[in-house]
PDB file of C-alpha atoms and ligand atoms in Angstrom:
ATOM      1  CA  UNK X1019     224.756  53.916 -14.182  1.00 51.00           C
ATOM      2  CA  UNK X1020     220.855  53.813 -13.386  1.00 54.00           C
ATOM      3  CA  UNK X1021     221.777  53.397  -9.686  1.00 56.00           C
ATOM      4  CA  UNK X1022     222.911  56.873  -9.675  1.00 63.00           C
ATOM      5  CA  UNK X1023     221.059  58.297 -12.408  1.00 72.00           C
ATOM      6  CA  UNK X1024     217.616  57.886  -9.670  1.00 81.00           C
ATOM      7  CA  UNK X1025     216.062  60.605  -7.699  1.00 90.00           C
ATOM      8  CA  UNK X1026     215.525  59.232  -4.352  1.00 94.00           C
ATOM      9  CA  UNK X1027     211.856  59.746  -4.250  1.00 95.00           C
ATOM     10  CA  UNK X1028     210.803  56.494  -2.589  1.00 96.00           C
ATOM     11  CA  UNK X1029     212.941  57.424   0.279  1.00 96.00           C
ATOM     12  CA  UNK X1030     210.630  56.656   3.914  1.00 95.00           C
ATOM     13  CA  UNK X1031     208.248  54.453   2.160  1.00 97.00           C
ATOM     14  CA  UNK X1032     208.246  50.709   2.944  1.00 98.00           C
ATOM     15  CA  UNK X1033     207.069  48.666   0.133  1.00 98.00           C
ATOM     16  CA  UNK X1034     206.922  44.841   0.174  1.00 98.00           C
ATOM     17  CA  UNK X1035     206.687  42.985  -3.018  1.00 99.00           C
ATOM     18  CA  UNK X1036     206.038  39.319  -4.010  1.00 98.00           C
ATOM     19  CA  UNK X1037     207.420  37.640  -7.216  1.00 98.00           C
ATOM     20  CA  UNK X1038     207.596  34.117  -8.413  1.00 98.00           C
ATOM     21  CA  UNK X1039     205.300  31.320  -8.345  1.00 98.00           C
ATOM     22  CA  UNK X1040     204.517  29.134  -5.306  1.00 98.00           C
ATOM     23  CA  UNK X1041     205.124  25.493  -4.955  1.00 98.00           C
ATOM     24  CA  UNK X1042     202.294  22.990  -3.706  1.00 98.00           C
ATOM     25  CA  UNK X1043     203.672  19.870  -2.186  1.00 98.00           C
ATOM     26  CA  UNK X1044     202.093  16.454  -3.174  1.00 98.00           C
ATOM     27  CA  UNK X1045     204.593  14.015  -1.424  1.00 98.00           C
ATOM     28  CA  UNK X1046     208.305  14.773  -1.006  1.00 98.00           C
ATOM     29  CA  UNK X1047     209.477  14.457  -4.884  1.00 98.00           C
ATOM     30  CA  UNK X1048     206.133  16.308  -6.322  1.00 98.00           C
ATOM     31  CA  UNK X1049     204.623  19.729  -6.207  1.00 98.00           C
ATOM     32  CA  UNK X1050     202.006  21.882  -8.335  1.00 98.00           C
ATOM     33  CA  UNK X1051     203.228  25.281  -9.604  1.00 98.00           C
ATOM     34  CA  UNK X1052     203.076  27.681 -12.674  1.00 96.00           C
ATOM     35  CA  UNK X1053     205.348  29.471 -15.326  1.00 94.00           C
ATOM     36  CA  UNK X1054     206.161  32.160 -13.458  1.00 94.00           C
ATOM     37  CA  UNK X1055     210.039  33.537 -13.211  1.00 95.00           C
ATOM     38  CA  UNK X1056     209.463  36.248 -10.955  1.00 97.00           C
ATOM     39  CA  UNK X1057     211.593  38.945 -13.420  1.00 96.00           C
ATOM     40  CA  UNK X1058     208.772  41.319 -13.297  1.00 96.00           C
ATOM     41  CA  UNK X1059     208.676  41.402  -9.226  1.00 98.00           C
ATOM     42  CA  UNK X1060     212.334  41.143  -8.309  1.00 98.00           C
ATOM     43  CA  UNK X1061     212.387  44.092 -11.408  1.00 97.00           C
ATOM     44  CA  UNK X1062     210.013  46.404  -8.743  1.00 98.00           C
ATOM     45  CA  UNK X1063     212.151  45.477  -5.918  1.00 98.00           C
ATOM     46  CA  UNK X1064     214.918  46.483  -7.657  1.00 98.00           C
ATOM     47  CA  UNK X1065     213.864  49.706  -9.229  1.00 98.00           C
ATOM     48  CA  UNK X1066     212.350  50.441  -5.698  1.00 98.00           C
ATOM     49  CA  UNK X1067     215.674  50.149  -4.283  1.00 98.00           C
ATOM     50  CA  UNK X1068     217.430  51.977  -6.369  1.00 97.00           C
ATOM     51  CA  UNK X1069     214.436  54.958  -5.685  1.00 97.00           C
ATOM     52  CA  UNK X1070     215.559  54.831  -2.274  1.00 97.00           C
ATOM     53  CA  UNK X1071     212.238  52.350  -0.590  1.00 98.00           C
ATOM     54  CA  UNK X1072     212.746  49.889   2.322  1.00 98.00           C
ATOM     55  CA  UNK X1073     212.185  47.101   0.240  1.00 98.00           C
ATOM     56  CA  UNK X1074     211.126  43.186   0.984  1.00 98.00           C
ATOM     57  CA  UNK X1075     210.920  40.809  -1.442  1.00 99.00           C
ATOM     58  CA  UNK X1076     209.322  37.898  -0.479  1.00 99.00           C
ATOM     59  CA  UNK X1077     209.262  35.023  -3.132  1.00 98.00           C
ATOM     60  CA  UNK X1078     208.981  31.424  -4.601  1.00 98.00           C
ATOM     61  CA  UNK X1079     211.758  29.529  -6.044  1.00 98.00           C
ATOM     62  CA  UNK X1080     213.594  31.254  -8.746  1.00 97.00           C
ATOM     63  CA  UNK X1081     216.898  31.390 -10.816  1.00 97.00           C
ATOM     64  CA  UNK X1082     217.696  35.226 -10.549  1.00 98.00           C
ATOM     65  CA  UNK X1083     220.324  36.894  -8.296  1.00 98.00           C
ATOM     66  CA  UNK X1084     219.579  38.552  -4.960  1.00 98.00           C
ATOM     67  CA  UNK X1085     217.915  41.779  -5.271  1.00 98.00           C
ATOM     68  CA  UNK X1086     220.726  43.716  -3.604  1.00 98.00           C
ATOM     69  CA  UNK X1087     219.673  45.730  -0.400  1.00 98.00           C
ATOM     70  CA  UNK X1088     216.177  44.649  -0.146  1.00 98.00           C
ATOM     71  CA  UNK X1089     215.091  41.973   2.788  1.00 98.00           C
ATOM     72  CA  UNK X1090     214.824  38.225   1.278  1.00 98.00           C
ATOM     73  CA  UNK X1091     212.485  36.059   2.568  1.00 98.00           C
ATOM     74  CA  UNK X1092     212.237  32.669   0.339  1.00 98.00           C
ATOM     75  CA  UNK X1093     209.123  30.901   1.014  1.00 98.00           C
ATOM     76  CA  UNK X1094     207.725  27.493  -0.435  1.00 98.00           C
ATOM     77  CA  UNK X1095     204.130  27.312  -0.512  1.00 98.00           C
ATOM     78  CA  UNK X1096     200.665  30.152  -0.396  1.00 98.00           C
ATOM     79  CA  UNK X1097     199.949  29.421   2.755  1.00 98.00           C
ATOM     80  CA  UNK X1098     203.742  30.494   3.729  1.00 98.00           C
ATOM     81  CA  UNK X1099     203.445  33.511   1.261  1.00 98.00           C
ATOM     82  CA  UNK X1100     200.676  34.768   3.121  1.00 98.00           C
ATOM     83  CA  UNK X1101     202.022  34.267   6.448  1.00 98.00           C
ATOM     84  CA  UNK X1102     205.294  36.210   5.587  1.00 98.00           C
ATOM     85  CA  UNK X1103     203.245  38.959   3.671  1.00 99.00           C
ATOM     86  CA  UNK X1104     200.412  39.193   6.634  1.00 98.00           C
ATOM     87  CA  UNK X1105     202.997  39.157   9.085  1.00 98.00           C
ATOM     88  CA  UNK X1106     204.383  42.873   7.722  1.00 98.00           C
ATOM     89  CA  UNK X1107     201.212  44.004   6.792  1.00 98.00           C
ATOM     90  CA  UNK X1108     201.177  46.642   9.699  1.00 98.00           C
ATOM     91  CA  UNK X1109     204.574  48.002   8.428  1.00 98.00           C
ATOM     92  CA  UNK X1110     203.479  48.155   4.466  1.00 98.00           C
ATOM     93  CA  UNK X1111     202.947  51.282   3.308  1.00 98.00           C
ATOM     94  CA  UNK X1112     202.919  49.640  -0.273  1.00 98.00           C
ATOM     95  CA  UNK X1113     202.309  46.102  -1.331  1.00 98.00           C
ATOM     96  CA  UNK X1114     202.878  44.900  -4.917  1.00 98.00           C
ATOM     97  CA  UNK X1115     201.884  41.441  -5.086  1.00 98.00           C
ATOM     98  CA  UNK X1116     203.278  40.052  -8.380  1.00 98.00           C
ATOM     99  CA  UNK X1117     203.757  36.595  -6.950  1.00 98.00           C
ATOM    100  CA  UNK X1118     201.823  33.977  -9.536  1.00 97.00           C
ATOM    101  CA  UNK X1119     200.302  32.224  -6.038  1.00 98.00           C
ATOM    102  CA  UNK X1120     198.544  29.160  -6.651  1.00 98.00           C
ATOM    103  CA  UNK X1121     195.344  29.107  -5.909  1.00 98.00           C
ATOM    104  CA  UNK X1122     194.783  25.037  -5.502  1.00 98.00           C
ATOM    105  CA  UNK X1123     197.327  22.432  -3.260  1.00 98.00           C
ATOM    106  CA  UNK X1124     196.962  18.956  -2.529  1.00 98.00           C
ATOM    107  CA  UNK X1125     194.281  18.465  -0.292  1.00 98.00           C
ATOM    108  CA  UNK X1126     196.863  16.503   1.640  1.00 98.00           C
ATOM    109  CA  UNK X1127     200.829  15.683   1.371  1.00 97.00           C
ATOM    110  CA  UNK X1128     201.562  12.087   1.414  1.00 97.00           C
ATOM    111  CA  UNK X1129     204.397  11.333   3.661  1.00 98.00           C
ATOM    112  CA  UNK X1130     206.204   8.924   1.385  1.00 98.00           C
ATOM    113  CA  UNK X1131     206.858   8.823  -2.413  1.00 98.00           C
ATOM    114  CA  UNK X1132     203.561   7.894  -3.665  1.00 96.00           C
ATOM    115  CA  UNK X1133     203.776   4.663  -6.057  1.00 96.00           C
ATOM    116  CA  UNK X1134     202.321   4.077  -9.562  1.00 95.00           C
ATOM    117  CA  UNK X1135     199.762   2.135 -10.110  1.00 94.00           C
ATOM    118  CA  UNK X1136     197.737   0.505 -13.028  1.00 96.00           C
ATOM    119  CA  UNK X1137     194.960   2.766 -14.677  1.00 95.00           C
ATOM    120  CA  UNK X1138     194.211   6.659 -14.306  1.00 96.00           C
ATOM    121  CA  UNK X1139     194.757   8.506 -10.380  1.00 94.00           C
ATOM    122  CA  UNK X1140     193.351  12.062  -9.181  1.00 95.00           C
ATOM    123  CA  UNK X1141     194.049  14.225  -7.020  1.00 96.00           C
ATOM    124  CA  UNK X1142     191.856  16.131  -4.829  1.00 98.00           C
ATOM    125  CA  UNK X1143     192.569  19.685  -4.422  1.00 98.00           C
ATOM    126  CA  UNK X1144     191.825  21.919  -1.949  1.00 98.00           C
ATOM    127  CA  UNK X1145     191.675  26.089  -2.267  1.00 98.00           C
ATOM    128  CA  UNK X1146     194.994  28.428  -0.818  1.00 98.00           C
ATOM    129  CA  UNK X1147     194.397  31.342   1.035  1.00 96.00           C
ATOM    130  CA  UNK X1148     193.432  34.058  -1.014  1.00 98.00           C
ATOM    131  CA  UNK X1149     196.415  36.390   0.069  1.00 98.00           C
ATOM    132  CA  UNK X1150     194.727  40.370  -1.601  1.00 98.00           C
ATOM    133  CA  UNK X1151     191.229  38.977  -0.725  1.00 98.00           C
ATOM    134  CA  UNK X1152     191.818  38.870   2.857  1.00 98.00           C
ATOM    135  CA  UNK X1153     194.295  41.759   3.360  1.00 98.00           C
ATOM    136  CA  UNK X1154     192.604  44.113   1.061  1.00 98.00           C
ATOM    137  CA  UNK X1155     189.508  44.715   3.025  1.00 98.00           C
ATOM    138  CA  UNK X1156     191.498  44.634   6.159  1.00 98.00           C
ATOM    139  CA  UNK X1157     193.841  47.621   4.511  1.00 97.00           C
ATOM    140  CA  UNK X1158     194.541  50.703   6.868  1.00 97.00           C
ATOM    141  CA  UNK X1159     197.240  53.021   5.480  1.00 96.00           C
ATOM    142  CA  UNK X1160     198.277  50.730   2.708  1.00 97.00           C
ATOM    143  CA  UNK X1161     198.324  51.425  -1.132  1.00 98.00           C
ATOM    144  CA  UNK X1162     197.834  47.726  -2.444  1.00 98.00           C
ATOM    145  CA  UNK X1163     198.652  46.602  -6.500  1.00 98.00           C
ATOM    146  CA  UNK X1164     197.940  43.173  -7.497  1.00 98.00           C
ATOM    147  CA  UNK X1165     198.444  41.774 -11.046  1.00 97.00           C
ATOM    148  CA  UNK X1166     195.998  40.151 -12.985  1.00 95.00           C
ATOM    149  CA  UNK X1167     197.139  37.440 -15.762  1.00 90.00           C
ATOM    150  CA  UNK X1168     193.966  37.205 -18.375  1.00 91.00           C
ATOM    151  CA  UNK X1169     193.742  35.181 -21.557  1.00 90.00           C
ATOM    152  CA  UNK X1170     190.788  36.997 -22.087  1.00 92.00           C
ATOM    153  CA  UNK X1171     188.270  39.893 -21.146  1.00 94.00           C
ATOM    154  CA  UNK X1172     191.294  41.290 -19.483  1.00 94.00           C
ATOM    155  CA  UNK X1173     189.888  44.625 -18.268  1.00 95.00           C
ATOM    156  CA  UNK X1174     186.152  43.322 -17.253  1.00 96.00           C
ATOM    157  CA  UNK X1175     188.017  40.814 -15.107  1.00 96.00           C
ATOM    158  CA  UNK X1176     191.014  42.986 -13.947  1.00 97.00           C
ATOM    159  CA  UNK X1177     188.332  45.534 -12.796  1.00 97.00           C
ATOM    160  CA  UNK X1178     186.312  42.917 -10.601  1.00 97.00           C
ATOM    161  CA  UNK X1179     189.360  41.705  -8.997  1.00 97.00           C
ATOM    162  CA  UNK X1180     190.615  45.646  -8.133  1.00 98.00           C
ATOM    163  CA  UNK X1181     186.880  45.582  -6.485  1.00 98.00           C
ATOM    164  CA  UNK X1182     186.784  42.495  -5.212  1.00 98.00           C
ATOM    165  CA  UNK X1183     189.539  42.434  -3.408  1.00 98.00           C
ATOM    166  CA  UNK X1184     190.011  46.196  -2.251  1.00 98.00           C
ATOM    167  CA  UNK X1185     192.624  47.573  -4.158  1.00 98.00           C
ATOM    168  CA  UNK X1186     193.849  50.583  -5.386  1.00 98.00           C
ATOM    169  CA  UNK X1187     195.416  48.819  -8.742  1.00 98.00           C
ATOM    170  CA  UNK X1188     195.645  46.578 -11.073  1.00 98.00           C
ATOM    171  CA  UNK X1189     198.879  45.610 -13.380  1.00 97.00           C
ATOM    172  CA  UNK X1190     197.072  43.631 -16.042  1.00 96.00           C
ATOM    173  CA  UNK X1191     198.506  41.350 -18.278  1.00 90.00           C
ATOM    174  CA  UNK X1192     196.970  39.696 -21.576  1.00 84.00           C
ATOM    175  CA  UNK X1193     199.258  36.510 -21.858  1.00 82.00           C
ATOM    176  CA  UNK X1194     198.056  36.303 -25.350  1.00 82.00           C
ATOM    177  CA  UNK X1195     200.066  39.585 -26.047  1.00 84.00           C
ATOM    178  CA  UNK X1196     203.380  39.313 -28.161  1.00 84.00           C
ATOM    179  CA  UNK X1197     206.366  40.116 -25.715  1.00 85.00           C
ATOM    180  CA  UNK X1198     204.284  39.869 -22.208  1.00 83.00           C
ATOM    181  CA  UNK X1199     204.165  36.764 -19.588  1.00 81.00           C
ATOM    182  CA  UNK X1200     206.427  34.427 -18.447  1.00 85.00           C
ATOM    183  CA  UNK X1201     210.021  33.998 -19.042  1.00 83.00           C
ATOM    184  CA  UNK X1202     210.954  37.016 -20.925  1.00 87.00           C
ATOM    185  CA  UNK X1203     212.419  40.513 -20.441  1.00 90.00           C
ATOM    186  CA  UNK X1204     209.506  42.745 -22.159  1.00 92.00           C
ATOM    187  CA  UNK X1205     206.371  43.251 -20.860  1.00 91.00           C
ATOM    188  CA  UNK X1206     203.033  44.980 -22.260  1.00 92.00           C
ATOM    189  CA  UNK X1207     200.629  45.770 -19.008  1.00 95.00           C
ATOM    190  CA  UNK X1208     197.815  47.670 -18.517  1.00 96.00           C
ATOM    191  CA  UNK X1209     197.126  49.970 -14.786  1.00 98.00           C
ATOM    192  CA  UNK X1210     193.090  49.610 -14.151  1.00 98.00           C
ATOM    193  CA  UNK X1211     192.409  51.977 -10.779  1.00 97.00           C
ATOM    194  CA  UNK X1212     189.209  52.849  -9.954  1.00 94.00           C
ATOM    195  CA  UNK X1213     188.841  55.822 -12.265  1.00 93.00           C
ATOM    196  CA  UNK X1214     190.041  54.301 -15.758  1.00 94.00           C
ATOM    197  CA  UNK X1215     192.321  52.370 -17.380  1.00 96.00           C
ATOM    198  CA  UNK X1216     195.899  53.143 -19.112  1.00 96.00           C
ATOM    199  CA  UNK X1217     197.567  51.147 -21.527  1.00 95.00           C
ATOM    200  CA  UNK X1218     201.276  51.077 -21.951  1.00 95.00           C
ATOM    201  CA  UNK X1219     203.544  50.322 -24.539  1.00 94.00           C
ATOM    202  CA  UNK X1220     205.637  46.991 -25.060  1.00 93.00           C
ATOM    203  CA  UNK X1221     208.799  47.854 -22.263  1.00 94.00           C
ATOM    204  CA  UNK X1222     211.497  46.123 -20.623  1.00 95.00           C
ATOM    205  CA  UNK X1223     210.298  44.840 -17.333  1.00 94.00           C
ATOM    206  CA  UNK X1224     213.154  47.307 -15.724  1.00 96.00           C
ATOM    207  CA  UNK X1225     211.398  50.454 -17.642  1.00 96.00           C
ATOM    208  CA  UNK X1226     207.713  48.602 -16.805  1.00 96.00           C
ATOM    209  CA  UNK X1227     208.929  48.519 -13.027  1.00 98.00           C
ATOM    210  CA  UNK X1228     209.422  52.222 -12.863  1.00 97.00           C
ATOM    211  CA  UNK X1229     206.570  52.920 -14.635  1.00 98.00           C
ATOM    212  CA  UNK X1230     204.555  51.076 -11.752  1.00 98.00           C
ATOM    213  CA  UNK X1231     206.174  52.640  -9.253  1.00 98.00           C
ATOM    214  CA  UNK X1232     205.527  55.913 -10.832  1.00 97.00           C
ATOM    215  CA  UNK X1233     202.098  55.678 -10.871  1.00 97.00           C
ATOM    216  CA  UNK X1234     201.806  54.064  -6.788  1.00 97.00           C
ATOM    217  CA  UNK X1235     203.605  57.583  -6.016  1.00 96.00           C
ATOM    218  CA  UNK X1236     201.272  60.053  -8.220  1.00 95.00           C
ATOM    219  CA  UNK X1237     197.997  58.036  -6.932  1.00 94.00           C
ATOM    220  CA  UNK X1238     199.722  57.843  -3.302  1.00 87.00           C
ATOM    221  CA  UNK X1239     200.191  61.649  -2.834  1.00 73.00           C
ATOM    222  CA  UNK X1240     196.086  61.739  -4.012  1.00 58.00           C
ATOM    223  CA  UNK X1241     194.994  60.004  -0.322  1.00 52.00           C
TER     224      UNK X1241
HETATM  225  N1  CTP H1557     196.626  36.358  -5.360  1.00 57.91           N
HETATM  226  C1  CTP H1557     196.706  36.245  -3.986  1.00 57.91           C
HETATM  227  N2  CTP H1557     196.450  35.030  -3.381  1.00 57.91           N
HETATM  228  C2  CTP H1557     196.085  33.962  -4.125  1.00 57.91           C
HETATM  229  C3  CTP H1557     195.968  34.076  -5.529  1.00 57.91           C
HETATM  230  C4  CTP H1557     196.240  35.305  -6.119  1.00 57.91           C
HETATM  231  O1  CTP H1557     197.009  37.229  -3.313  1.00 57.91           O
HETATM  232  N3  CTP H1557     195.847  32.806  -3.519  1.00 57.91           N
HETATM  233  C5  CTP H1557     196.950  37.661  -5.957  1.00 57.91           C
HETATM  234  C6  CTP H1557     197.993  37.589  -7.057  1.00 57.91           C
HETATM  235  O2  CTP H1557     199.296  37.738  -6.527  1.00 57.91           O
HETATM  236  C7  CTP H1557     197.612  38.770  -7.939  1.00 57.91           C
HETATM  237  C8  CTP H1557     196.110  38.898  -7.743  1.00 57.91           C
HETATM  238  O3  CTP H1557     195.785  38.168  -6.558  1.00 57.91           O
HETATM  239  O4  CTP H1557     198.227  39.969  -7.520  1.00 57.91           O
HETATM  240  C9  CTP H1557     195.291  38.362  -8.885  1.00 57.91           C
HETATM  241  O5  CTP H1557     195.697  37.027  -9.147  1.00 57.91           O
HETATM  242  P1  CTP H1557     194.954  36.181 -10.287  1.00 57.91           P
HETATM  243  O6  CTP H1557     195.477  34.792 -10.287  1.00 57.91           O
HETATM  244  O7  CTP H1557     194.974  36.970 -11.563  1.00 57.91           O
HETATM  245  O8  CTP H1557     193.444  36.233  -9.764  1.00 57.91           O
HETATM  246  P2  CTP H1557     192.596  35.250  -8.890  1.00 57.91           P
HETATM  247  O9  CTP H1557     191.853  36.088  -7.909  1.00 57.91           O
HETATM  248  O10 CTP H1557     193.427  34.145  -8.336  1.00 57.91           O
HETATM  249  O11 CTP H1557     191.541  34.700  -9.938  1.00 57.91           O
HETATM  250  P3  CTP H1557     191.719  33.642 -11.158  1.00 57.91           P
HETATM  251  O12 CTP H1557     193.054  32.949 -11.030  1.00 57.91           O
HETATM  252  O13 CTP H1557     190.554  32.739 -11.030  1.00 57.91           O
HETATM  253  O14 CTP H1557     191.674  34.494 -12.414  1.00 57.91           O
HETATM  254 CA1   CA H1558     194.784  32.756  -9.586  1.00 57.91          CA
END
């Protein structure tokens, strides 16, 4: 079985990771979110288990089982994703935010059920906390990986979020790519670092997983 097929060569390091998409409340029925499933994050957690890490997985709402051994922490909205991730940001050696965090909520949440009315409504929004741009430049010891989803100019973009937001990678996905994004079990990604860019092969999110954890230990050992 993979389980015991894995060199332990995680073993000591404490990585937290964040998968799934966020929910925004609007009143108590309604709340803004995204497509995300969180496969490809509880697939790190996993693998990172299984390579012998201290792993927690902190994440949105999803249908997939427990990752076995790691710390859950369920949380609801960006602004409790951020407190939960901030919170263990002293005792991160590695964070792998793969969370699809919403960047806009409802500037406020009505108390009760709000009612229809005749003709159009809007909804003002108001901007989350930007979880990577505020932790990255406050980073210490930590290696940080965030994950960029692009329908376009995926590496130009990728690359000024790495800089941006002070990390030391990138997992970049083109949505518009047969077999990557939301939902299913393959993904095609793309690692842009600060010295290039490396293109891999449609996967399964397990193999993609180790193959991102792979390269956080070869460009780890490099500090
Ligand atoms: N992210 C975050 N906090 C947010 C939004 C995003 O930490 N409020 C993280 C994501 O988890 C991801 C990385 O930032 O690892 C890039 O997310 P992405 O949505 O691609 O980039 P944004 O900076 O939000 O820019 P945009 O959505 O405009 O492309
Ligand atoms: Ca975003």
């Amino acid at each position: 079985c993979r389980a015991i097929a894995k060199p332990k060569d995680l073993a000591g390091l404490r990585l937290t990771v964040t998968a799934g998409a966020t929910q925004e409340a609007l009143d108590p029925v309604r709340y803004l979110t995204n497509h995300s499933t969180g496969k490809m994050g509880y697939a790190i957690a996993r693998a990172a288990v299984m390579r012998g890490a201290k792993v927690t997985l902190i994440h949105g709402q999803t249908a997939l089982d427990p990752v076995r051994f790691a710390e859950d922490v369920p949380i609801v909205s960006a602004q409790e994703m951020y407190e939960a991730v901030a919170g263990r940001f002293d005792e991160t050696d590695v964070l792998i935010m793969a969370a699809a965090v919403a960047d806009y909520r409802p500037a406020t949440v009505a108390g009760d059920k709000i009612k229809k009315s005749d003709g159009e409504m809007s909804i003002p929004l108001a901007r989350t906390a930007d979880i990577l741009g505020t932790l990255g430049p406050k980073k210490t010891h930590q290696f940080i990986c965030g994950f960029s989803m692009e329908t376009r100019d995926l590496i130009e973009n990728s690359s000024a979020k790495l800089h941006k937001k002070n990390l030391d990678m990138i997992v970049a996905n083109n949505l518009k790519v047969e077999g990557a994004g939301f939902g299913v079990d393959t993904n095609v990604v793309t690692f842009v670092t600060g010295d290039g860019v490396r293109q891999l092969p449609l996967m399964s999110k397990a193999d993609v997983a180790d193959a991102i954890l792979d390269e956080i230990l070869a460009r780890r050992s490099l500090f």
